[in-house]
JSON list of N, CA and C in Angstrom, two decimals:
[
{"chain": "A", "resi": 1, "resn": "MET", "atom": "N", "xyz": [86.64, 65.11, 89.59]},
{"chain": "A", "resi": 1, "resn": "MET", "atom": "CA", "xyz": [87.24, 66.21, 90.34]},
{"chain": "A", "resi": 1, "resn": "MET", "atom": "C", "xyz": [86.45, 67.48, 90.08]},
{"chain": "A", "resi": 2, "resn": "ALA", "atom": "N", "xyz": [86.19, 68.25, 91.12]},
{"chain": "A", "resi": 2, "resn": "ALA", "atom": "CA", "xyz": [85.39, 69.46, 91.00]},
{"chain": "A", "resi": 2, "resn": "ALA", "atom": "C", "xyz": [86.23, 70.61, 90.47]},
{"chain": "A", "resi": 3, "resn": "ASP", "atom": "N", "xyz": [85.60, 71.44, 89.65]},
{"chain": "A", "resi": 3, "resn": "ASP", "atom": "CA", "xyz": [86.22, 72.66, 89.16]},
{"chain": "A", "resi": 3, "resn": "ASP", "atom": "C", "xyz": [86.30, 73.64, 90.32]},
{"chain": "A", "resi": 4, "resn": "GLU", "atom": "N", "xyz": [87.40, 74.40, 90.43]},
{"chain": "A", "resi": 4, "resn": "GLU", "atom": "CA", "xyz": [87.57, 75.33, 91.55]},
{"chain": "A", "resi": 4, "resn": "GLU", "atom": "C", "xyz": [86.42, 76.32, 91.67]},
{"chain": "A", "resi": 5, "resn": "ASP", "atom": "N", "xyz": [85.86, 76.76, 90.54]},
{"chain": "A", "resi": 5, "resn": "ASP", "atom": "CA", "xyz": [84.79, 77.75, 90.56]},
{"chain": "A", "resi": 5, "resn": "ASP", "atom": "C", "xyz": [83.45, 77.16, 90.98]},
{"chain": "A", "resi": 6, "resn": "THR", "atom": "N", "xyz": [83.28, 75.85, 90.85]},
{"chain": "A", "resi": 6, "resn": "THR", "atom": "CA", "xyz": [82.00, 75.23, 91.17]},
{"chain": "A", "resi": 6, "resn": "THR", "atom": "C", "xyz": [82.12, 74.22, 92.31]},
{"chain": "A", "resi": 7, "resn": "ASP", "atom": "N", "xyz": [83.26, 74.16, 92.96]},
{"chain": "A", "resi": 7, "resn": "ASP", "atom": "CA", "xyz": [83.50, 73.19, 94.02]},
{"chain": "A", "resi": 7, "resn": "ASP", "atom": "C", "xyz": [82.72, 73.59, 95.27]},
{"chain": "A", "resi": 8, "resn": "GLU", "atom": "N", "xyz": [81.68, 72.85, 95.58]},
{"chain": "A", "resi": 8, "resn": "GLU", "atom": "CA", "xyz": [80.86, 73.14, 96.76]},
{"chain": "A", "resi": 8, "resn": "GLU", "atom": "C", "xyz": [81.02, 72.06, 97.83]},
{"chain": "A", "resi": 9, "resn": "ARG", "atom": "N", "xyz": [82.06, 71.22, 97.70]},
{"chain": "A", "resi": 9, "resn": "ARG", "atom": "CA", "xyz": [82.30, 70.21, 98.73]},
{"chain": "A", "resi": 9, "resn": "ARG", "atom": "C", "xyz": [82.70, 70.90, 100.03]},
{"chain": "A", "resi": 10, "resn": "THR", "atom": "N", "xyz": [82.60, 70.18, 101.13]},
{"chain": "A", "resi": 10, "resn": "THR", "atom": "CA", "xyz": [82.96, 70.73, 102.43]},
{"chain": "A", "resi": 10, "resn": "THR", "atom": "C", "xyz": [84.43, 70.45, 102.71]},
{"chain": "A", "resi": 11, "resn": "TYR", "atom": "N", "xyz": [85.11, 71.48, 103.17]},
{"chain": "A", "resi": 11, "resn": "TYR", "atom": "CA", "xyz": [86.52, 71.41, 103.52]},
{"chain": "A", "resi": 11, "resn": "TYR", "atom": "C", "xyz": [86.70, 71.82, 104.98]},
{"chain": "A", "resi": 12, "resn": "TYR", "atom": "N", "xyz": [87.81, 71.39, 105.56]},
{"chain": "A", "resi": 12, "resn": "TYR", "atom": "CA", "xyz": [88.24, 71.86, 106.87]},
{"chain": "A", "resi": 12, "resn": "TYR", "atom": "C", "xyz": [89.49, 72.70, 106.67]},
{"chain": "A", "resi": 13, "resn": "VAL", "atom": "N", "xyz": [89.65, 73.70, 107.54]},
{"chain": "A", "resi": 13, "resn": "VAL", "atom": "CA", "xyz": [90.93, 74.39, 107.65]},
{"chain": "A", "resi": 13, "resn": "VAL", "atom": "C", "xyz": [91.75, 73.58, 108.64]},
{"chain": "A", "resi": 14, "resn": "VAL", "atom": "N", "xyz": [92.96, 73.24, 108.25]},
{"chain": "A", "resi": 14, "resn": "VAL", "atom": "CA", "xyz": [93.84, 72.45, 109.12]},
{"chain": "A", "resi": 14, "resn": "VAL", "atom": "C", "xyz": [95.11, 73.23, 109.41]},
{"chain": "A", "resi": 15, "resn": "LEU", "atom": "N", "xyz": [95.75, 72.87, 110.50]},
{"chain": "A", "resi": 15, "resn": "LEU", "atom": "CA", "xyz": [96.91, 73.59, 111.01]},
{"chain": "A", "resi": 15, "resn": "LEU", "atom": "C", "xyz": [97.94, 72.57, 111.47]},
{"chain": "A", "resi": 16, "resn": "ASN", "atom": "N", "xyz": [99.23, 72.84, 111.19]},
{"chain": "A", "resi": 16, "resn": "ASN", "atom": "CA", "xyz": [100.26, 71.93, 111.67]},
{"chain": "A", "resi": 16, "resn": "ASN", "atom": "C", "xyz": [101.01, 72.53, 112.85]},
{"chain": "A", "resi": 17, "resn": "ASP", "atom": "N", "xyz": [102.00, 71.81, 113.37]},
{"chain": "A", "resi": 17, "resn": "ASP", "atom": "CA", "xyz": [102.73, 72.26, 114.56]},
{"chain": "A", "resi": 17, "resn": "ASP", "atom": "C", "xyz": [103.53, 73.53, 114.32]},
{"chain": "A", "resi": 18, "resn": "GLU", "atom": "N", "xyz": [103.79, 73.86, 113.07]},
{"chain": "A", "resi": 18, "resn": "GLU", "atom": "CA", "xyz": [104.52, 75.08, 112.72]},
{"chain": "A", "resi": 18, "resn": "GLU", "atom": "C", "xyz": [103.56, 76.25, 112.47]},
{"chain": "A", "resi": 19, "resn": "GLU", "atom": "N", "xyz": [102.27, 76.04, 112.80]},
{"chain": "A", "resi": 19, "resn": "GLU", "atom": "CA", "xyz": [101.22, 77.04, 112.63]},
{"chain": "A", "resi": 19, "resn": "GLU", "atom": "C", "xyz": [101.07, 77.48, 111.17]},
{"chain": "A", "resi": 20, "resn": "GLN", "atom": "N", "xyz": [101.20, 76.48, 110.28]},
{"chain": "A", "resi": 20, "resn": "GLN", "atom": "CA", "xyz": [100.96, 76.69, 108.86]},
{"chain": "A", "resi": 20, "resn": "GLN", "atom": "C", "xyz": [99.58, 76.14, 108.53]},
{"chain": "A", "resi": 21, "resn": "TYR", "atom": "N", "xyz": [98.86, 76.83, 107.69]},
{"chain": "A", "resi": 21, "resn": "TYR", "atom": "CA", "xyz": [97.47, 76.49, 107.37]},
{"chain": "A", "resi": 21, "resn": "TYR", "atom": "C", "xyz": [97.35, 75.80, 106.03]},
{"chain": "A", "resi": 22, "resn": "SER", "atom": "N", "xyz": [96.31, 75.00, 105.90]},
{"chain": "A", "resi": 22, "resn": "SER", "atom": "CA", "xyz": [95.95, 74.38, 104.63]},
{"chain": "A", "resi": 22, "resn": "SER", "atom": "C", "xyz": [94.47, 74.05, 104.70]},
{"chain": "A", "resi": 23, "resn": "ILE", "atom": "N", "xyz": [93.94, 73.50, 103.60]},
{"chain": "A", "resi": 23, "resn": "ILE", "atom": "CA", "xyz": [92.56, 73.01, 103.59]},
{"chain": "A", "resi": 23, "resn": "ILE", "atom": "C", "xyz": [92.59, 71.53, 103.28]},
{"chain": "A", "resi": 24, "resn": "TRP", "atom": "N", "xyz": [91.57, 70.84, 103.76]},
{"chain": "A", "resi": 24, "resn": "TRP", "atom": "CA", "xyz": [91.48, 69.40, 103.57]},
{"chain": "A", "resi": 24, "resn": "TRP", "atom": "C", "xyz": [90.03, 69.02, 103.39]},
{"chain": "A", "resi": 25, "resn": "LEU", "atom": "N", "xyz": [89.76, 68.14, 102.44]},
{"chain": "A", "resi": 25, "resn": "LEU", "atom": "CA", "xyz": [88.39, 67.70, 102.23]},
{"chain": "A", "resi": 25, "resn": "LEU", "atom": "C", "xyz": [87.83, 67.04, 103.50]},
{"chain": "A", "resi": 26, "resn": "ALA", "atom": "N", "xyz": [86.62, 67.41, 103.86]},
{"chain": "A", "resi": 26, "resn": "ALA", "atom": "CA", "xyz": [86.02, 66.94, 105.11]},
{"chain": "A", "resi": 26, "resn": "ALA", "atom": "C", "xyz": [85.77, 65.44, 105.11]},
{"chain": "A", "resi": 27, "resn": "ASP", "atom": "N", "xyz": [85.63, 64.83, 103.95]},
{"chain": "A", "resi": 27, "resn": "ASP", "atom": "CA", "xyz": [85.33, 63.39, 103.92]},
{"chain": "A", "resi": 27, "resn": "ASP", "atom": "C", "xyz": [86.58, 62.52, 103.92]},
{"chain": "A", "resi": 28, "resn": "ARG", "atom": "N", "xyz": [87.73, 63.13, 104.13]},
{"chain": "A", "resi": 28, "resn": "ARG", "atom": "CA", "xyz": [89.00, 62.39, 104.18]},
{"chain": "A", "resi": 28, "resn": "ARG", "atom": "C", "xyz": [89.62, 62.52, 105.55]},
{"chain": "A", "resi": 29, "resn": "ASP", "atom": "N", "xyz": [90.42, 61.51, 105.91]},
{"chain": "A", "resi": 29, "resn": "ASP", "atom": "CA", "xyz": [91.13, 61.56, 107.18]},
{"chain": "A", "resi": 29, "resn": "ASP", "atom": "C", "xyz": [92.18, 62.67, 107.13]},
{"chain": "A", "resi": 30, "resn": "ILE", "atom": "N", "xyz": [92.29, 63.40, 108.22]},
{"chain": "A", "resi": 30, "resn": "ILE", "atom": "CA", "xyz": [93.30, 64.45, 108.33]},
{"chain": "A", "resi": 30, "resn": "ILE", "atom": "C", "xyz": [94.68, 63.78, 108.38]},
{"chain": "A", "resi": 31, "resn": "PRO", "atom": "N", "xyz": [95.65, 64.26, 107.60]},
{"chain": "A", "resi": 31, "resn": "PRO", "atom": "CA", "xyz": [96.97, 63.63, 107.60]},
{"chain": "A", "resi": 31, "resn": "PRO", "atom": "C", "xyz": [97.69, 63.83, 108.94]},
{"chain": "A", "resi": 32, "resn": "LEU", "atom": "N", "xyz": [98.59, 62.92, 109.24]},
{"chain": "A", "resi": 32, "resn": "LEU", "atom": "CA", "xyz": [99.39, 63.04, 110.46]},
{"chain": "A", "resi": 32, "resn": "LEU", "atom": "C", "xyz": [100.12, 64.37, 110.48]},
{"chain": "A", "resi": 33, "resn": "GLY", "atom": "N", "xyz": [100.18, 64.96, 111.66]},
{"chain": "A", "resi": 33, "resn": "GLY", "atom": "CA", "xyz": [100.87, 66.22, 111.82]},
{"chain": "A", "resi": 33, "resn": "GLY", "atom": "C", "xyz": [99.98, 67.43, 111.63]},
{"chain": "A", "resi": 34, "resn": "TRP", "atom": "N", "xyz": [98.74, 67.22, 111.26]},
{"chain": "A", "resi": 34, "resn": "TRP", "atom": "CA", "xyz": [97.79, 68.30, 111.04]},
{"chain": "A", "resi": 34, "resn": "TRP", "atom": "C", "xyz": [96.57, 68.10, 111.94]},
{"chain": "A", "resi": 35, "resn": "THR", "atom": "N", "xyz": [95.95, 69.20, 112.38]},
{"chain": "A", "resi": 35, "resn": "THR", "atom": "CA", "xyz": [94.74, 69.14, 113.18]},
{"chain": "A", "resi": 35, "resn": "THR", "atom": "C", "xyz": [93.72, 70.12, 112.61]},
{"chain": "A", "resi": 36, "resn": "ARG", "atom": "N", "xyz": [92.46, 69.85, 112.88]},
{"chain": "A", "resi": 36, "resn": "ARG", "atom": "CA", "xyz": [91.42, 70.78, 112.46]},
{"chain": "A", "resi": 36, "resn": "ARG", "atom": "C", "xyz": [91.54, 72.07, 113.25]},
{"chain": "A", "resi": 37, "resn": "GLU", "atom": "N", "xyz": [91.47, 73.17, 112.57]},
{"chain": "A", "resi": 37, "resn": "GLU", "atom": "CA", "xyz": [91.57, 74.48, 113.18]},
{"chain": "A", "resi": 37, "resn": "GLU", "atom": "C", "xyz": [90.22, 74.93, 113.72]},
{"chain": "A", "resi": 38, "resn": "GLY", "atom": "N", "xyz": [89.14, 74.40, 113.17]},
{"chain": "A", "resi": 38, "resn": "GLY", "atom": "CA", "xyz": [87.80, 74.72, 113.65]},
{"chain": "A", "resi": 38, "resn": "GLY", "atom": "C", "xyz": [86.90, 75.31, 112.59]},
{"chain": "A", "resi": 39, "resn": "THR", "atom": "N", "xyz": [87.46, 75.73, 111.47]},
{"chain": "A", "resi": 39, "resn": "THR", "atom": "CA", "xyz": [86.67, 76.32, 110.40]},
{"chain": "A", "resi": 39, "resn": "THR", "atom": "C", "xyz": [86.36, 75.25, 109.36]},
{"chain": "A", "resi": 40, "resn": "GLU", "atom": "N", "xyz": [85.13, 75.25, 108.89]},
{"chain": "A", "resi": 40, "resn": "GLU", "atom": "CA", "xyz": [84.78, 74.37, 107.78]},
{"chain": "A", "resi": 40, "resn": "GLU", "atom": "C", "xyz": [83.82, 75.11, 106.86]},
{"chain": "A", "resi": 41, "resn": "GLY", "atom": "N", "xyz": [83.82, 74.72, 105.60]},
{"chain": "A", "resi": 41, "resn": "GLY", "atom": "CA", "xyz": [82.95, 75.35, 104.62]},
{"chain": "A", "resi": 41, "resn": "GLY", "atom": "C", "xyz": [83.37, 74.95, 103.23]},
{"chain": "A", "resi": 42, "resn": "THR", "atom": "N", "xyz": [82.98, 75.76, 102.27]},
{"chain": "A", "resi": 42, "resn": "THR", "atom": "CA", "xyz": [83.40, 75.50, 100.89]},
{"chain": "A", "resi": 42, "resn": "THR", "atom": "C", "xyz": [84.90, 75.78, 100.78]},
{"chain": "A", "resi": 43, "resn": "ARG", "atom": "N", "xyz": [85.46, 75.35, 99.68]},
{"chain": "A", "resi": 43, "resn": "ARG", "atom": "CA", "xyz": [86.89, 75.59, 99.43]},
{"chain": "A", "resi": 43, "resn": "ARG", "atom": "C", "xyz": [87.19, 77.08, 99.55]},
{"chain": "A", "resi": 44, "resn": "GLN", "atom": "N", "xyz": [86.37, 77.90, 98.89]},
{"chain": "A", "resi": 44, "resn": "GLN", "atom": "CA", "xyz": [86.62, 79.34, 98.89]},
{"chain": "A", "resi": 44, "resn": "GLN", "atom": "C", "xyz": [86.44, 79.95, 100.27]},
{"chain": "A", "resi": 45, "resn": "GLU", "atom": "N", "xyz": [85.43, 79.52, 101.02]},
{"chain": "A", "resi": 45, "resn": "GLU", "atom": "CA", "xyz": [85.24, 80.03, 102.38]},
{"chain": "A", "resi": 45, "resn": "GLU", "atom": "C", "xyz": [86.45, 79.73, 103.25]},
{"chain": "A", "resi": 46, "resn": "CYS", "atom": "N", "xyz": [86.99, 78.52, 103.13]},
{"chain": "A", "resi": 46, "resn": "CYS", "atom": "CA", "xyz": [88.16, 78.14, 103.92]},
{"chain": "A", "resi": 46, "resn": "CYS", "atom": "C", "xyz": [89.38, 78.94, 103.50]},
{"chain": "A", "resi": 47, "resn": "LEU", "atom": "N", "xyz": [89.58, 79.11, 102.20]},
{"chain": "A", "resi": 47, "resn": "LEU", "atom": "CA", "xyz": [90.72, 79.91, 101.73]},
{"chain": "A", "resi": 47, "resn": "LEU", "atom": "C", "xyz": [90.59, 81.37, 102.16]},
{"chain": "A", "resi": 48, "resn": "ASP", "atom": "N", "xyz": [89.38, 81.91, 102.13]},
{"chain": "A", "resi": 48, "resn": "ASP", "atom": "CA", "xyz": [89.17, 83.29, 102.59]},
{"chain": "A", "resi": 48, "resn": "ASP", "atom": "C", "xyz": [89.50, 83.42, 104.07]},
{"chain": "A", "resi": 49, "resn": "HIS", "atom": "N", "xyz": [89.12, 82.43, 104.87]},
{"chain": "A", "resi": 49, "resn": "HIS", "atom": "CA", "xyz": [89.42, 82.44, 106.30]},
{"chain": "A", "resi": 49, "resn": "HIS", "atom": "C", "xyz": [90.94, 82.42, 106.51]},
{"chain": "A", "resi": 50, "resn": "ILE", "atom": "N", "xyz": [91.63, 81.56, 105.78]},
{"chain": "A", "resi": 50, "resn": "ILE", "atom": "CA", "xyz": [93.10, 81.49, 105.91]},
{"chain": "A", "resi": 50, "resn": "ILE", "atom": "C", "xyz": [93.72, 82.83, 105.54]},
{"chain": "A", "resi": 51, "resn": "ASP", "atom": "N", "xyz": [93.22, 83.47, 104.49]},
{"chain": "A", "resi": 51, "resn": "ASP", "atom": "CA", "xyz": [93.75, 84.79, 104.11]},
{"chain": "A", "resi": 51, "resn": "ASP", "atom": "C", "xyz": [93.61, 85.80, 105.24]},
{"chain": "A", "resi": 52, "resn": "ARG", "atom": "N", "xyz": [92.52, 85.70, 106.02]},
{"chain": "A", "resi": 52, "resn": "ARG", "atom": "CA", "xyz": [92.30, 86.64, 107.13]},
{"chain": "A", "resi": 52, "resn": "ARG", "atom": "C", "xyz": [93.19, 86.35, 108.33]},
{"chain": "A", "resi": 53, "resn": "VAL", "atom": "N", "xyz": [93.41, 85.07, 108.64]},
{"chain": "A", "resi": 53, "resn": "VAL", "atom": "CA", "xyz": [94.08, 84.74, 109.91]},
{"chain": "A", "resi": 53, "resn": "VAL", "atom": "C", "xyz": [95.57, 84.45, 109.79]},
{"chain": "A", "resi": 54, "resn": "TRP", "atom": "N", "xyz": [96.02, 84.05, 108.62]},
{"chain": "A", "resi": 54, "resn": "TRP", "atom": "CA", "xyz": [97.44, 83.67, 108.48]},
{"chain": "A", "resi": 54, "resn": "TRP", "atom": "C", "xyz": [98.21, 84.88, 107.98]},
{"chain": "A", "resi": 55, "resn": "THR", "atom": "N", "xyz": [98.54, 85.76, 108.91]},
{"chain": "A", "resi": 55, "resn": "THR", "atom": "CA", "xyz": [99.17, 87.03, 108.55]},
{"chain": "A", "resi": 55, "resn": "THR", "atom": "C", "xyz": [100.69, 86.95, 108.55]},
{"chain": "A", "resi": 56, "resn": "ASP", "atom": "N", "xyz": [101.25, 85.96, 109.17]},
{"chain": "A", "resi": 56, "resn": "ASP", "atom": "CA", "xyz": [102.71, 85.78, 109.20]},
{"chain": "A", "resi": 56, "resn": "ASP", "atom": "C", "xyz": [103.00, 84.36, 108.74]},
{"chain": "A", "resi": 57, "resn": "MET", "atom": "N", "xyz": [103.48, 84.22, 107.52]},
{"chain": "A", "resi": 57, "resn": "MET", "atom": "CA", "xyz": [103.64, 82.90, 106.93]},
{"chain": "A", "resi": 57, "resn": "MET", "atom": "C", "xyz": [104.93, 82.19, 107.36]},
{"chain": "A", "resi": 58, "resn": "ARG", "atom": "N", "xyz": [105.74, 82.85, 108.17]},
{"chain": "A", "resi": 58, "resn": "ARG", "atom": "CA", "xyz": [106.95, 82.18, 108.64]},
{"chain": "A", "resi": 58, "resn": "ARG", "atom": "C", "xyz": [106.57, 81.03, 109.58]},
{"chain": "A", "resi": 59, "resn": "PRO", "atom": "N", "xyz": [107.25, 79.89, 109.48]},
{"chain": "A", "resi": 59, "resn": "PRO", "atom": "CA", "xyz": [106.98, 78.79, 110.42]},
{"chain": "A", "resi": 59, "resn": "PRO", "atom": "C", "xyz": [107.23, 79.24, 111.87]},
{"chain": "A", "resi": 60, "resn": "LEU", "atom": "N", "xyz": [106.51, 78.65, 112.79]},
{"chain": "A", "resi": 60, "resn": "LEU", "atom": "CA", "xyz": [106.62, 78.99, 114.21]},
{"chain": "A", "resi": 60, "resn": "LEU", "atom": "C", "xyz": [108.06, 78.89, 114.69]},
{"chain": "A", "resi": 61, "resn": "SER", "atom": "N", "xyz": [108.77, 77.84, 114.31]},
{"chain": "A", "resi": 61, "resn": "SER", "atom": "CA", "xyz": [110.15, 77.66, 114.78]},
{"chain": "A", "resi": 61, "resn": "SER", "atom": "C", "xyz": [111.04, 78.82, 114.31]},
{"chain": "A", "resi": 62, "resn": "LEU", "atom": "N", "xyz": [110.84, 79.31, 113.11]},
{"chain": "A", "resi": 62, "resn": "LEU", "atom": "CA", "xyz": [111.63, 80.45, 112.62]},
{"chain": "A", "resi": 62, "resn": "LEU", "atom": "C", "xyz": [111.27, 81.71, 113.38]},
{"chain": "A", "resi": 63, "resn": "ARG", "atom": "N", "xyz": [110.00, 81.94, 113.61]},
{"chain": "A", "resi": 63, "resn": "ARG", "atom": "CA", "xyz": [109.59, 83.13, 114.38]},
{"chain": "A", "resi": 63, "resn": "ARG", "atom": "C", "xyz": [110.20, 83.11, 115.77]},
{"chain": "A", "resi": 64, "resn": "ARG", "atom": "N", "xyz": [110.22, 81.94, 116.40]},
{"chain": "A", "resi": 64, "resn": "ARG", "atom": "CA", "xyz": [110.81, 81.84, 117.74]},
{"chain": "A", "resi": 64, "resn": "ARG", "atom": "C", "xyz": [112.32, 82.11, 117.71]},
{"chain": "A", "resi": 65, "resn": "ARG", "atom": "N", "xyz": [113.01, 81.55, 116.71]},
{"chain": "A", "resi": 65, "resn": "ARG", "atom": "CA", "xyz": [114.46, 81.79, 116.60]},
{"chain": "A", "resi": 65, "resn": "ARG", "atom": "C", "xyz": [114.76, 83.26, 116.36]},
{"chain": "A", "resi": 66, "resn": "MET", "atom": "N", "xyz": [113.97, 83.89, 115.53]},
{"chain": "A", "resi": 66, "resn": "MET", "atom": "CA", "xyz": [114.18, 85.31, 115.24]},
{"chain": "A", "resi": 66, "resn": "MET", "atom": "C", "xyz": [113.90, 86.17, 116.48]},
{"chain": "A", "resi": 67, "resn": "GLU", "atom": "N", "xyz": [112.89, 85.79, 117.25]},
{"chain": "A", "resi": 67, "resn": "GLU", "atom": "CA", "xyz": [112.58, 86.51, 118.48]},
{"chain": "A", "resi": 67, "resn": "GLU", "atom": "C", "xyz": [113.70, 86.37, 119.50]},
{"chain": "A", "resi": 68, "resn": "GLN", "atom": "N", "xyz": [114.22, 85.14, 119.63]},
{"chain": "A", "resi": 68, "resn": "GLN", "atom": "CA", "xyz": [115.34, 84.91, 120.56]},
{"chain": "A", "resi": 68, "resn": "GLN", "atom": "C", "xyz": [116.57, 85.69, 120.12]},
{"chain": "A", "resi": 69, "resn": "ALA", "atom": "N", "xyz": [116.83, 85.72, 118.83]},
{"chain": "A", "resi": 69, "resn": "ALA", "atom": "CA", "xyz": [117.99, 86.44, 118.32]},
{"chain": "A", "resi": 69, "resn": "ALA", "atom": "C", "xyz": [117.86, 87.94, 118.58]},
{"chain": "A", "resi": 70, "resn": "SER", "atom": "N", "xyz": [116.65, 88.49, 118.43]},
{"chain": "A", "resi": 70, "resn": "SER", "atom": "CA", "xyz": [116.46, 89.91, 118.65]},
{"chain": "A", "resi": 70, "resn": "SER", "atom": "C", "xyz": [116.56, 90.27, 120.12]},
{"chain": "A", "resi": 71, "resn": "GLN", "atom": "N", "xyz": [116.21, 89.34, 121.01]},
{"chain": "A", "resi": 71, "resn": "GLN", "atom": "CA", "xyz": [116.31, 89.59, 122.44]},
{"chain": "A", "resi": 71, "resn": "GLN", "atom": "C", "xyz": [117.76, 89.49, 122.90]},
{"chain": "A", "resi": 72, "resn": "GLY", "atom": "N", "xyz": [118.54, 88.69, 122.21]},
{"chain": "A", "resi": 72, "resn": "GLY", "atom": "CA", "xyz": [119.93, 88.50, 122.58]},
{"chain": "A", "resi": 72, "resn": "GLY", "atom": "C", "xyz": [120.86, 89.55, 121.99]},
{"chain": "A", "resi": 73, "resn": "ALA", "atom": "N", "xyz": [120.36, 90.31, 121.05]},
{"chain": "A", "resi": 73, "resn": "ALA", "atom": "CA", "xyz": [121.19, 91.34, 120.38]},
{"chain": "A", "resi": 73, "resn": "ALA", "atom": "C", "xyz": [121.33, 92.58, 121.19]}
]
């Protein structure tokens, strides 16, 4: 197993139906329910990308319910 500071393996940024992000090793099959987001690189590069793009960590279904509730109020 690679040390986090020296891990130079290639990872993918993956996304699920709730628009939640994670990273996955590129040499492994993507788990069901997740798709490649399009970014690949080192572990740190992928985590840095997620930090930039995942600005609202609430699941999509919760965001939609909250939006509907605010429109109905």
